[in-house]
PDB file of C-alpha atoms in Angstrom:
ATOM      1  CA  UNK A  29       1.380  38.622   4.886  1.00 46.00           C
ATOM      2  CA  UNK A  30       4.355  40.730   3.735  1.00 44.00           C
ATOM      3  CA  UNK A  31       4.868  41.137   0.007  1.00 47.00           C
ATOM      4  CA  UNK A  32       8.156  39.149  -0.080  1.00 46.00           C
ATOM      5  CA  UNK A  33       6.611  36.272   1.889  1.00 42.00           C
ATOM      6  CA  UNK A  34       3.466  36.313  -0.241  1.00 42.00           C
ATOM      7  CA  UNK A  35       5.584  36.245  -3.357  1.00 45.00           C
ATOM      8  CA  UNK A  36       7.553  33.285  -2.035  1.00 45.00           C
ATOM      9  CA  UNK A  37       4.383  31.338  -1.212  1.00 41.00           C
ATOM     10  CA  UNK A  38       2.913  32.044  -4.643  1.00 42.00           C
ATOM     11  CA  UNK A  39       6.145  30.917  -6.233  1.00 46.00           C
ATOM     12  CA  UNK A  40       6.033  27.630  -4.310  1.00 46.00           C
ATOM     13  CA  UNK A  41       2.410  27.105  -5.299  1.00 43.00           C
ATOM     14  CA  UNK A  42       3.297  27.735  -8.915  1.00 45.00           C
ATOM     15  CA  UNK A  43       6.061  25.127  -8.722  1.00 47.00           C
ATOM     16  CA  UNK A  44       3.608  22.639  -7.189  1.00 45.00           C
ATOM     17  CA  UNK A  45       0.999  23.255  -9.869  1.00 39.00           C
ATOM     18  CA  UNK A  46       3.615  22.933 -12.587  1.00 40.00           C
ATOM     19  CA  UNK A  47       4.877  19.680 -11.082  1.00 44.00           C
ATOM     20  CA  UNK A  48       1.344  18.289 -10.908  1.00 43.00           C
ATOM     21  CA  UNK A  49       0.662  19.280 -14.489  1.00 40.00           C
ATOM     22  CA  UNK A  50       3.929  17.680 -15.548  1.00 41.00           C
ATOM     23  CA  UNK A  51       3.032  14.444 -13.714  1.00 42.00           C
ATOM     24  CA  UNK A  52      -0.363  14.339 -15.397  1.00 43.00           C
ATOM     25  CA  UNK A  53       1.163  14.951 -18.822  1.00 45.00           C
ATOM     26  CA  UNK A  54       3.750  12.192 -18.324  1.00 86.00           C
ATOM     27  CA  UNK A  55       1.517   9.440 -19.685  1.00 97.00           C
ATOM     28  CA  UNK A  56       2.205   8.991 -23.416  1.00 96.00           C
ATOM     29  CA  UNK A  57      -1.483   8.660 -24.415  1.00 97.00           C
ATOM     30  CA  UNK A  58      -4.400  11.020 -23.810  1.00 96.00           C
ATOM     31  CA  UNK A  59      -6.986   8.293 -24.437  1.00 97.00           C
ATOM     32  CA  UNK A  60      -6.734   4.690 -23.243  1.00 98.00           C
ATOM     33  CA  UNK A  61      -9.104   1.791 -23.896  1.00 98.00           C
ATOM     34  CA  UNK A  62      -9.710  -0.729 -21.121  1.00 98.00           C
ATOM     35  CA  UNK A  63     -11.054  -3.995 -22.532  1.00 98.00           C
ATOM     36  CA  UNK A  64     -13.015  -6.614 -20.621  1.00 94.00           C
ATOM     37  CA  UNK A  65     -14.653  -9.916 -21.516  1.00 90.00           C
ATOM     38  CA  UNK A  66     -17.487  -9.057 -19.106  1.00 85.00           C
ATOM     39  CA  UNK A  67     -20.804  -7.720 -20.310  1.00 83.00           C
ATOM     40  CA  UNK A  68     -21.937  -4.363 -18.841  1.00 85.00           C
ATOM     41  CA  UNK A  69     -22.611  -4.827 -15.140  1.00 78.00           C
ATOM     42  CA  UNK A  70     -20.342  -7.879 -14.840  1.00 75.00           C
ATOM     43  CA  UNK A  71     -17.545  -8.091 -12.283  1.00 78.00           C
ATOM     44  CA  UNK A  72     -14.661  -6.904 -14.462  1.00 88.00           C
ATOM     45  CA  UNK A  73     -16.832  -4.261 -16.129  1.00 89.00           C
ATOM     46  CA  UNK A  74     -17.762  -2.753 -12.765  1.00 87.00           C
ATOM     47  CA  UNK A  75     -14.118  -2.960 -11.622  1.00 92.00           C
ATOM     48  CA  UNK A  76     -12.857  -1.116 -14.713  1.00 96.00           C
ATOM     49  CA  UNK A  77     -15.518   1.594 -14.674  1.00 95.00           C
ATOM     50  CA  UNK A  78     -14.906   2.421 -11.033  1.00 96.00           C
ATOM     51  CA  UNK A  79     -11.134   2.361 -11.542  1.00 97.00           C
ATOM     52  CA  UNK A  80     -11.410   4.640 -14.589  1.00 98.00           C
ATOM     53  CA  UNK A  81     -13.631   7.084 -12.700  1.00 98.00           C
ATOM     54  CA  UNK A  82     -10.870   7.687 -10.161  1.00 98.00           C
ATOM     55  CA  UNK A  83      -7.754   7.030 -12.268  1.00 98.00           C
ATOM     56  CA  UNK A  84      -8.712   9.356 -15.147  1.00 98.00           C
ATOM     57  CA  UNK A  85      -8.491  12.601 -13.149  1.00 97.00           C
ATOM     58  CA  UNK A  86      -5.399  11.343 -11.311  1.00 96.00           C
ATOM     59  CA  UNK A  87      -3.463  10.724 -14.539  1.00 97.00           C
ATOM     60  CA  UNK A  88      -5.114  13.293 -16.792  1.00 96.00           C
ATOM     61  CA  UNK A  89      -6.139  10.479 -19.167  1.00 97.00           C
ATOM     62  CA  UNK A  90      -9.488   9.739 -20.789  1.00 98.00           C
ATOM     63  CA  UNK A  91     -10.225   6.049 -20.114  1.00 98.00           C
ATOM     64  CA  UNK A  92     -12.863   4.275 -22.206  1.00 98.00           C
ATOM     65  CA  UNK A  93     -14.311   0.848 -21.401  1.00 98.00           C
ATOM     66  CA  UNK A  94     -14.844  -1.643 -24.229  1.00 97.00           C
ATOM     67  CA  UNK A  95     -16.871  -4.811 -23.637  1.00 95.00           C
ATOM     68  CA  UNK A  96     -15.755  -7.627 -25.957  1.00 95.00           C
ATOM     69  CA  UNK A  97     -17.810 -10.645 -24.972  1.00 87.00           C
ATOM     70  CA  UNK A  98     -17.638 -14.217 -26.232  1.00 84.00           C
ATOM     71  CA  UNK A  99     -15.414 -17.236 -25.860  1.00 84.00           C
ATOM     72  CA  UNK A 100     -15.000 -16.799 -22.093  1.00 79.00           C
ATOM     73  CA  UNK A 101     -12.490 -14.036 -22.739  1.00 88.00           C
ATOM     74  CA  UNK A 102     -10.872 -15.377 -25.918  1.00 91.00           C
ATOM     75  CA  UNK A 103     -12.253 -12.577 -28.135  1.00 94.00           C
ATOM     76  CA  UNK A 104     -11.242  -9.883 -25.682  1.00 95.00           C
ATOM     77  CA  UNK A 105      -7.715 -11.281 -25.373  1.00 96.00           C
ATOM     78  CA  UNK A 106      -7.348 -11.344 -29.164  1.00 97.00           C
ATOM     79  CA  UNK A 107      -8.581  -7.755 -29.404  1.00 97.00           C
ATOM     80  CA  UNK A 108      -5.953  -6.504 -26.968  1.00 98.00           C
ATOM     81  CA  UNK A 109      -3.157  -8.679 -28.406  1.00 98.00           C
ATOM     82  CA  UNK A 110      -3.744  -7.037 -31.807  1.00 97.00           C
ATOM     83  CA  UNK A 111      -3.501  -3.552 -30.298  1.00 98.00           C
ATOM     84  CA  UNK A 112      -0.502  -1.260 -30.401  1.00 97.00           C
ATOM     85  CA  UNK A 113       1.975  -1.754 -27.524  1.00 98.00           C
ATOM     86  CA  UNK A 114       2.052   1.986 -26.864  1.00 98.00           C
ATOM     87  CA  UNK A 115      -0.007   2.076 -23.680  1.00 98.00           C
ATOM     88  CA  UNK A 116      -3.269   2.846 -25.460  1.00 98.00           C
ATOM     89  CA  UNK A 117      -5.036  -0.448 -24.668  1.00 98.00           C
ATOM     90  CA  UNK A 118      -5.178  -2.813 -21.687  1.00 98.00           C
ATOM     91  CA  UNK A 119      -7.101  -5.949 -20.727  1.00 98.00           C
ATOM     92  CA  UNK A 120      -8.758  -6.536 -17.345  1.00 96.00           C
ATOM     93  CA  UNK A 121      -7.202  -9.739 -16.049  1.00 96.00           C
ATOM     94  CA  UNK A 122      -8.627 -12.344 -13.692  1.00 91.00           C
ATOM     95  CA  UNK A 123      -7.777 -16.059 -13.409  1.00 91.00           C
ATOM     96  CA  UNK A 124     -10.449 -16.610 -16.083  1.00 86.00           C
ATOM     97  CA  UNK A 125      -8.089 -15.586 -18.879  1.00 93.00           C
ATOM     98  CA  UNK A 126      -5.633 -18.260 -17.782  1.00 94.00           C
ATOM     99  CA  UNK A 127      -8.320 -20.921 -17.390  1.00 88.00           C
ATOM    100  CA  UNK A 128      -9.820 -20.142 -20.793  1.00 88.00           C
ATOM    101  CA  UNK A 129      -6.396 -20.512 -22.399  1.00 93.00           C
ATOM    102  CA  UNK A 130      -5.654 -23.851 -20.721  1.00 92.00           C
ATOM    103  CA  UNK A 131      -9.089 -25.351 -21.389  1.00 87.00           C
ATOM    104  CA  UNK A 132     -10.231 -23.948 -24.735  1.00 86.00           C
ATOM    105  CA  UNK A 133      -6.761 -23.437 -26.243  1.00 91.00           C
ATOM    106  CA  UNK A 134      -7.780 -20.363 -28.290  1.00 92.00           C
ATOM    107  CA  UNK A 135      -5.528 -19.010 -31.041  1.00 93.00           C
ATOM    108  CA  UNK A 136      -4.696 -16.080 -28.750  1.00 94.00           C
ATOM    109  CA  UNK A 137      -4.287 -16.895 -25.069  1.00 94.00           C
ATOM    110  CA  UNK A 138      -3.015 -15.236 -21.933  1.00 96.00           C
ATOM    111  CA  UNK A 139       0.641 -15.613 -23.016  1.00 97.00           C
ATOM    112  CA  UNK A 140      -0.023 -13.201 -25.899  1.00 97.00           C
ATOM    113  CA  UNK A 141      -0.533 -10.470 -23.314  1.00 98.00           C
ATOM    114  CA  UNK A 142       1.980  -8.896 -20.951  1.00 98.00           C
ATOM    115  CA  UNK A 143       0.887  -8.451 -17.322  1.00 98.00           C
ATOM    116  CA  UNK A 144       1.565  -4.872 -16.227  1.00 98.00           C
ATOM    117  CA  UNK A 145      -0.118  -4.670 -12.821  1.00 98.00           C
ATOM    118  CA  UNK A 146      -2.071  -6.664 -10.256  1.00 98.00           C
ATOM    119  CA  UNK A 147      -4.330  -4.382  -8.216  1.00 98.00           C
ATOM    120  CA  UNK A 148      -6.609  -6.466  -6.027  1.00 96.00           C
ATOM    121  CA  UNK A 149      -7.364  -9.794  -4.467  1.00 90.00           C
ATOM    122  CA  UNK A 150     -11.063 -10.682  -4.574  1.00 87.00           C
ATOM    123  CA  UNK A 151     -11.425 -13.079  -1.618  1.00 88.00           C
ATOM    124  CA  UNK A 152     -13.505 -16.256  -1.858  1.00 90.00           C
ATOM    125  CA  UNK A 153     -15.433 -17.405   1.199  1.00 94.00           C
ATOM    126  CA  UNK A 154     -17.103 -20.634   2.316  1.00 97.00           C
ATOM    127  CA  UNK A 155     -20.690 -20.099   3.409  1.00 97.00           C
ATOM    128  CA  UNK A 156     -23.656 -22.115   4.667  1.00 98.00           C
ATOM    129  CA  UNK A 157     -27.289 -21.379   5.504  1.00 98.00           C
ATOM    130  CA  UNK A 158     -27.845 -19.712   8.850  1.00 97.00           C
ATOM    131  CA  UNK A 159     -29.891 -22.665  10.179  1.00 97.00           C
ATOM    132  CA  UNK A 160     -27.200 -25.232   9.303  1.00 97.00           C
ATOM    133  CA  UNK A 161     -25.473 -27.035  12.189  1.00 97.00           C
ATOM    134  CA  UNK A 162     -22.034 -26.056  10.868  1.00 98.00           C
ATOM    135  CA  UNK A 163     -20.227 -23.396  12.882  1.00 97.00           C
ATOM    136  CA  UNK A 164     -16.715 -24.033  11.531  1.00 97.00           C
ATOM    137  CA  UNK A 165     -15.032 -25.582   8.505  1.00 97.00           C
ATOM    138  CA  UNK A 166     -14.082 -28.455  10.782  1.00 97.00           C
ATOM    139  CA  UNK A 167     -17.785 -29.159  11.384  1.00 98.00           C
ATOM    140  CA  UNK A 168     -18.355 -29.401   7.641  1.00 98.00           C
ATOM    141  CA  UNK A 169     -15.445 -31.790   7.128  1.00 97.00           C
ATOM    142  CA  UNK A 170     -16.423 -33.945  10.114  1.00 97.00           C
ATOM    143  CA  UNK A 171     -19.976 -34.211   8.749  1.00 97.00           C
ATOM    144  CA  UNK A 172     -18.599 -35.362   5.385  1.00 97.00           C
ATOM    145  CA  UNK A 173     -16.338 -37.889   7.094  1.00 96.00           C
ATOM    146  CA  UNK A 174     -19.162 -39.379   9.169  1.00 96.00           C
ATOM    147  CA  UNK A 175     -21.608 -39.426   6.250  1.00 94.00           C
ATOM    148  CA  UNK A 176     -19.654 -40.731   3.245  1.00 90.00           C
ATOM    149  CA  UNK A 177     -21.443 -40.125  -0.021  1.00 89.00           C
ATOM    150  CA  UNK A 178     -24.095 -37.882   1.525  1.00 94.00           C
ATOM    151  CA  UNK A 179     -22.303 -34.555   1.856  1.00 96.00           C
ATOM    152  CA  UNK A 180     -22.774 -32.003  -0.950  1.00 97.00           C
ATOM    153  CA  UNK A 181     -20.620 -28.939  -1.618  1.00 97.00           C
ATOM    154  CA  UNK A 182     -21.385 -26.386  -4.323  1.00 95.00           C
ATOM    155  CA  UNK A 183     -19.402 -24.240  -6.780  1.00 88.00           C
ATOM    156  CA  UNK A 184     -20.429 -21.751  -9.451  1.00 74.00           C
ATOM    157  CA  UNK A 185     -19.317 -23.688 -12.550  1.00 70.00           C
ATOM    158  CA  UNK A 186     -17.365 -26.839 -13.464  1.00 69.00           C
ATOM    159  CA  UNK A 187     -13.944 -25.239 -14.015  1.00 67.00           C
ATOM    160  CA  UNK A 188     -14.164 -22.308 -11.594  1.00 75.00           C
ATOM    161  CA  UNK A 189     -11.590 -21.481  -8.951  1.00 82.00           C
ATOM    162  CA  UNK A 190     -14.327 -22.222  -6.435  1.00 85.00           C
ATOM    163  CA  UNK A 191     -14.687 -25.804  -7.621  1.00 85.00           C
ATOM    164  CA  UNK A 192     -10.930 -26.228  -7.678  1.00 85.00           C
ATOM    165  CA  UNK A 193     -10.760 -25.050  -4.052  1.00 90.00           C
ATOM    166  CA  UNK A 194     -13.451 -27.488  -2.918  1.00 94.00           C
ATOM    167  CA  UNK A 195     -11.904 -30.425  -4.765  1.00 90.00           C
ATOM    168  CA  UNK A 196      -8.570 -29.615  -3.138  1.00 90.00           C
ATOM    169  CA  UNK A 197     -10.175 -29.367   0.269  1.00 95.00           C
ATOM    170  CA  UNK A 198     -11.832 -32.739  -0.224  1.00 95.00           C
ATOM    171  CA  UNK A 199      -8.572 -34.413  -1.228  1.00 90.00           C
ATOM    172  CA  UNK A 200      -6.382 -32.804   1.406  1.00 92.00           C
ATOM    173  CA  UNK A 201      -8.818 -33.618   4.207  1.00 95.00           C
ATOM    174  CA  UNK A 202      -9.307 -37.165   2.817  1.00 95.00           C
ATOM    175  CA  UNK A 203     -13.096 -37.013   2.556  1.00 96.00           C
ATOM    176  CA  UNK A 204     -15.236 -38.135  -0.358  1.00 92.00           C
ATOM    177  CA  UNK A 205     -17.682 -35.377  -1.270  1.00 95.00           C
ATOM    178  CA  UNK A 206     -19.718 -34.595  -4.353  1.00 94.00           C
ATOM    179  CA  UNK A 207     -18.778 -31.096  -5.544  1.00 93.00           C
ATOM    180  CA  UNK A 208     -21.803 -29.885  -7.495  1.00 93.00           C
ATOM    181  CA  UNK A 209     -21.235 -27.232 -10.198  1.00 85.00           C
ATOM    182  CA  UNK A 210     -23.934 -24.693 -11.108  1.00 79.00           C
ATOM    183  CA  UNK A 211     -24.710 -22.274 -13.918  1.00 67.00           C
ATOM    184  CA  UNK A 212     -24.071 -19.302 -11.668  1.00 69.00           C
ATOM    185  CA  UNK A 213     -24.004 -17.880  -8.175  1.00 75.00           C
ATOM    186  CA  UNK A 214     -27.786 -17.491  -8.040  1.00 81.00           C
ATOM    187  CA  UNK A 215     -28.491 -21.200  -8.509  1.00 85.00           C
ATOM    188  CA  UNK A 216     -25.742 -22.037  -6.035  1.00 89.00           C
ATOM    189  CA  UNK A 217     -27.257 -19.763  -3.405  1.00 92.00           C
ATOM    190  CA  UNK A 218     -30.718 -21.316  -3.798  1.00 93.00           C
ATOM    191  CA  UNK A 219     -29.335 -24.794  -3.149  1.00 95.00           C
ATOM    192  CA  UNK A 220     -27.376 -23.659  -0.095  1.00 97.00           C
ATOM    193  CA  UNK A 221     -30.433 -21.912   1.347  1.00 97.00           C
ATOM    194  CA  UNK A 222     -32.764 -24.878   0.779  1.00 97.00           C
ATOM    195  CA  UNK A 223     -30.302 -27.330   2.341  1.00 96.00           C
ATOM    196  CA  UNK A 224     -29.491 -29.267  -0.830  1.00 97.00           C
ATOM    197  CA  UNK A 225     -25.880 -28.220  -0.333  1.00 98.00           C
ATOM    198  CA  UNK A 226     -23.978 -28.141   2.944  1.00 98.00           C
ATOM    199  CA  UNK A 227     -21.756 -25.283   1.793  1.00 98.00           C
ATOM    200  CA  UNK A 228     -21.027 -23.068  -1.166  1.00 96.00           C
ATOM    201  CA  UNK A 229     -18.089 -20.881  -2.196  1.00 94.00           C
ATOM    202  CA  UNK A 230     -18.404 -17.338  -3.487  1.00 87.00           C
ATOM    203  CA  UNK A 231     -17.442 -13.685  -3.158  1.00 83.00           C
ATOM    204  CA  UNK A 232     -18.671 -11.574  -0.257  1.00 83.00           C
ATOM    205  CA  UNK A 233     -20.150  -9.019  -2.656  1.00 76.00           C
ATOM    206  CA  UNK A 234     -22.391 -11.743  -4.096  1.00 79.00           C
ATOM    207  CA  UNK A 235     -23.546 -12.738  -0.602  1.00 86.00           C
ATOM    208  CA  UNK A 236     -24.171  -9.233   0.716  1.00 82.00           C
ATOM    209  CA  UNK A 237     -27.966  -9.336   0.462  1.00 85.00           C
ATOM    210  CA  UNK A 238     -28.293 -12.726   2.154  1.00 92.00           C
ATOM    211  CA  UNK A 239     -25.766 -11.756   4.825  1.00 92.00           C
ATOM    212  CA  UNK A 240     -27.671  -8.587   5.656  1.00 92.00           C
ATOM    213  CA  UNK A 241     -30.894 -10.607   5.831  1.00 96.00           C
ATOM    214  CA  UNK A 242     -29.235 -13.070   8.225  1.00 97.00           C
ATOM    215  CA  UNK A 243     -29.831 -16.038   5.934  1.00 97.00           C
ATOM    216  CA  UNK A 244     -26.238 -17.217   5.481  1.00 97.00           C
ATOM    217  CA  UNK A 245     -23.199 -17.684   7.686  1.00 97.00           C
ATOM    218  CA  UNK A 246     -19.596 -17.365   6.483  1.00 97.00           C
ATOM    219  CA  UNK A 247     -17.366 -20.135   7.829  1.00 98.00           C
ATOM    220  CA  UNK A 248     -13.976 -19.392   6.280  1.00 98.00           C
ATOM    221  CA  UNK A 249     -12.065 -17.329   3.772  1.00 96.00           C
ATOM    222  CA  UNK A 250      -9.748 -18.948   1.213  1.00 95.00           C
ATOM    223  CA  UNK A 251      -7.051 -16.267   1.593  1.00 90.00           C
ATOM    224  CA  UNK A 252      -3.635 -15.930   3.207  1.00 89.00           C
ATOM    225  CA  UNK A 253      -5.091 -13.688   5.906  1.00 89.00           C
ATOM    226  CA  UNK A 254      -8.430 -12.599   7.313  1.00 91.00           C
ATOM    227  CA  UNK A 255     -10.538  -9.954   5.602  1.00 89.00           C
ATOM    228  CA  UNK A 256     -10.486  -6.461   7.099  1.00 83.00           C
ATOM    229  CA  UNK A 257     -14.278  -6.143   6.938  1.00 83.00           C
ATOM    230  CA  UNK A 258     -14.843  -9.612   8.425  1.00 89.00           C
ATOM    231  CA  UNK A 259     -12.037  -9.985  10.983  1.00 93.00           C
ATOM    232  CA  UNK A 260     -14.031 -12.549  12.963  1.00 95.00           C
ATOM    233  CA  UNK A 261     -13.980 -15.037  10.064  1.00 96.00           C
ATOM    234  CA  UNK A 262     -10.870 -17.279  10.171  1.00 97.00           C
ATOM    235  CA  UNK A 263      -9.010 -18.418   7.079  1.00 97.00           C
ATOM    236  CA  UNK A 264      -9.239 -22.015   5.929  1.00 97.00           C
ATOM    237  CA  UNK A 265      -5.578 -22.433   6.866  1.00 97.00           C
ATOM    238  CA  UNK A 266      -6.289 -21.314  10.428  1.00 97.00           C
ATOM    239  CA  UNK A 267      -8.818 -24.145  10.583  1.00 97.00           C
ATOM    240  CA  UNK A 268      -6.362 -26.757   9.382  1.00 96.00           C
ATOM    241  CA  UNK A 269      -7.297 -26.715   5.682  1.00 96.00           C
ATOM    242  CA  UNK A 270      -4.292 -25.682   3.580  1.00 94.00           C
ATOM    243  CA  UNK A 271      -6.191 -24.212   0.639  1.00 93.00           C
ATOM    244  CA  UNK A 272      -5.724 -20.691  -0.715  1.00 90.00           C
ATOM    245  CA  UNK A 273      -7.559 -19.224  -3.706  1.00 87.00           C
ATOM    246  CA  UNK A 274      -5.733 -16.417  -5.471  1.00 82.00           C
ATOM    247  CA  UNK A 275      -8.480 -14.613  -7.355  1.00 88.00           C
ATOM    248  CA  UNK A 276      -6.969 -11.378  -8.606  1.00 94.00           C
ATOM    249  CA  UNK A 277      -7.877  -8.343 -10.667  1.00 95.00           C
ATOM    250  CA  UNK A 278      -5.230  -6.643 -12.769  1.00 98.00           C
ATOM    251  CA  UNK A 279      -4.260  -5.218 -16.153  1.00 98.00           C
ATOM    252  CA  UNK A 280      -2.325  -6.630 -19.114  1.00 98.00           C
ATOM    253  CA  UNK A 281      -1.173  -5.096 -22.398  1.00 98.00           C
ATOM    254  CA  UNK A 282      -0.049  -6.268 -25.851  1.00 98.00           C
ATOM    255  CA  UNK A 283       3.382  -7.899 -25.755  1.00 97.00           C
ATOM    256  CA  UNK A 284       6.272  -5.445 -25.872  1.00 97.00           C
ATOM    257  CA  UNK A 285       4.324  -2.625 -24.245  1.00 98.00           C
ATOM    258  CA  UNK A 286       6.184   0.661 -23.879  1.00 97.00           C
ATOM    259  CA  UNK A 287       8.247   0.776 -20.634  1.00 97.00           C
ATOM    260  CA  UNK A 288       7.456   4.501 -20.343  1.00 97.00           C
ATOM    261  CA  UNK A 289       3.723   3.760 -20.406  1.00 97.00           C
ATOM    262  CA  UNK A 290       4.106   0.948 -17.869  1.00 98.00           C
ATOM    263  CA  UNK A 291       6.078   3.158 -15.484  1.00 97.00           C
ATOM    264  CA  UNK A 292       3.604   6.035 -15.728  1.00 97.00           C
ATOM    265  CA  UNK A 293       0.609   3.734 -15.335  1.00 98.00           C
ATOM    266  CA  UNK A 294       2.103   2.076 -12.263  1.00 98.00           C
ATOM    267  CA  UNK A 295       2.723   5.469 -10.666  1.00 97.00           C
ATOM    268  CA  UNK A 296      -0.878   6.476 -11.365  1.00 98.00           C
ATOM    269  CA  UNK A 297      -2.259   3.217  -9.962  1.00 98.00           C
ATOM    270  CA  UNK A 298      -0.234   3.470  -6.769  1.00 98.00           C
ATOM    271  CA  UNK A 299      -1.432   7.038  -6.300  1.00 98.00           C
ATOM    272  CA  UNK A 300      -5.102   6.291  -6.895  1.00 98.00           C
ATOM    273  CA  UNK A 301      -5.074   3.224  -4.617  1.00 98.00           C
ATOM    274  CA  UNK A 302      -4.008   5.527  -1.786  1.00 97.00           C
ATOM    275  CA  UNK A 303      -6.686   8.138  -2.573  1.00 97.00           C
ATOM    276  CA  UNK A 304      -9.424   8.227   0.127  1.00 97.00           C
ATOM    277  CA  UNK A 305     -12.268   8.332  -2.391  1.00 97.00           C
ATOM    278  CA  UNK A 306     -11.155   5.222  -4.226  1.00 97.00           C
ATOM    279  CA  UNK A 307     -10.178   3.476  -0.997  1.00 97.00           C
ATOM    280  CA  UNK A 308     -13.744   3.877   0.247  1.00 95.00           C
ATOM    281  CA  UNK A 309     -15.120   2.509  -3.012  1.00 93.00           C
ATOM    282  CA  UNK A 310     -12.998  -0.638  -3.263  1.00 93.00           C
ATOM    283  CA  UNK A 311     -13.199  -1.355   0.450  1.00 90.00           C
ATOM    284  CA  UNK A 312     -17.007  -1.350   0.265  1.00 86.00           C
ATOM    285  CA  UNK A 313     -16.700  -3.830  -2.623  1.00 84.00           C
ATOM    286  CA  UNK A 314     -14.551  -6.107  -0.423  1.00 83.00           C
ATOM    287  CA  UNK A 315     -11.554  -5.826  -2.731  1.00 90.00           C
ATOM    288  CA  UNK A 316      -8.193  -6.208  -1.002  1.00 89.00           C
ATOM    289  CA  UNK A 317      -5.378  -4.077  -2.501  1.00 94.00           C
ATOM    290  CA  UNK A 318      -2.285  -6.078  -3.465  1.00 93.00           C
ATOM    291  CA  UNK A 319      -0.525  -3.693  -5.825  1.00 97.00           C
ATOM    292  CA  UNK A 320       2.152  -5.343  -7.952  1.00 98.00           C
ATOM    293  CA  UNK A 321       4.068  -3.566 -10.673  1.00 98.00           C
ATOM    294  CA  UNK A 322       5.146  -5.044 -13.989  1.00 98.00           C
ATOM    295  CA  UNK A 323       7.885  -7.446 -12.887  1.00 97.00           C
ATOM    296  CA  UNK A 324       5.939  -8.744  -9.882  1.00 98.00           C
ATOM    297  CA  UNK A 325       2.789  -9.085 -11.998  1.00 98.00           C
ATOM    298  CA  UNK A 326       4.629 -11.190 -14.586  1.00 98.00           C
ATOM    299  CA  UNK A 327       6.008 -13.521 -11.891  1.00 97.00           C
ATOM    300  CA  UNK A 328       2.697 -13.750 -10.058  1.00 96.00           C
ATOM    301  CA  UNK A 329       0.716 -14.537 -13.222  1.00 97.00           C
ATOM    302  CA  UNK A 330       3.175 -17.275 -14.141  1.00 96.00           C
ATOM    303  CA  UNK A 331       2.863 -18.824 -10.676  1.00 94.00           C
ATOM    304  CA  UNK A 332      -0.940 -18.756 -10.819  1.00 93.00           C
ATOM    305  CA  UNK A 333      -0.922 -20.301 -14.313  1.00 95.00           C
ATOM    306  CA  UNK A 334       1.377 -23.113 -13.153  1.00 94.00           C
ATOM    307  CA  UNK A 335      -0.844 -23.740 -10.142  1.00 88.00           C
ATOM    308  CA  UNK A 336      -4.054 -23.831 -12.206  1.00 89.00           C
ATOM    309  CA  UNK A 337      -2.500 -26.127 -14.832  1.00 92.00           C
ATOM    310  CA  UNK A 338      -1.317 -28.554 -12.161  1.00 88.00           C
ATOM    311  CA  UNK A 339      -4.732 -28.592 -10.513  1.00 83.00           C
ATOM    312  CA  UNK A 340      -6.516 -29.216 -13.811  1.00 86.00           C
ATOM    313  CA  UNK A 341      -4.250 -32.227 -14.354  1.00 88.00           C
ATOM    314  CA  UNK A 342      -4.845 -33.501 -10.823  1.00 81.00           C
ATOM    315  CA  UNK A 343      -8.605 -33.233 -11.254  1.00 76.00           C
ATOM    316  CA  UNK A 344      -8.524 -34.921 -14.656  1.00 80.00           C
ATOM    317  CA  UNK A 345      -9.857 -31.806 -16.414  1.00 80.00           C
ATOM    318  CA  UNK A 346      -6.830 -31.755 -18.731  1.00 82.00           C
ATOM    319  CA  UNK A 347      -4.453 -34.621 -19.670  1.00 84.00           C
ATOM    320  CA  UNK A 348      -1.481 -35.279 -17.426  1.00 77.00           C
TER     321      UNK A 348
END
């Protein structure tokens, strides 16, 4: 390489390095706390730790995870709402923080926080035991129709999105079915496997072990479109059941959060979601990217809250 050409290349590299350093230094905080209501090892905890592992180097920020358990998210929401709106603290959002607010009516609810990004959809699927006679969602509904009062469907807990989905499916398909809530996914799985329940609803990650062992069969996904890792599984809508569950994972901040912090965070999130290393990680966890920036996240959260509130009223969980 000639000296002039080498000098030009080095100059370009220097500009690139300087630009990268500038991009990393753009975020207004060097340390950021990510708060979750989950205990260590829980869904949101795992989500945040894996996100931080990839996002930290991308943004040049030191992310710390803080687990604030209790009150089904109420304590964690209050912790973040009291924080400074300077981009130094965020809350890991899921529909739980909306449900907790509507049901428990804590002093600090989801409206005290400002949605800044929605990153993923966490699809919910309908599953049955492998030996069950059901091959489609239509088979399940037809069984319930022909055996009134005998069909049993299962959900993780009384006010979960899973139960809401099953109650909606029952009403929209005009079948009377007992939707049985459980203390958790483990108890639900036992009752599906032993035939006490015809079907259950859960996340693919929770079913992975039983799927690999060939003990369960997935009949449908409650999403707008099929899952990339399970393209053979049709959506509920494709099978004539107009039910969609919007379980999301995102971030929210104290009200009035700095626009500069929001803009820089969004840029970092978009970049890390496209990074091969993180793509491999979230794809293996069956998370579907649905990146929404601040304005979209605010609209989306409001729509989900309206939908959940209406459903709670329809089911008699909250007053009309």
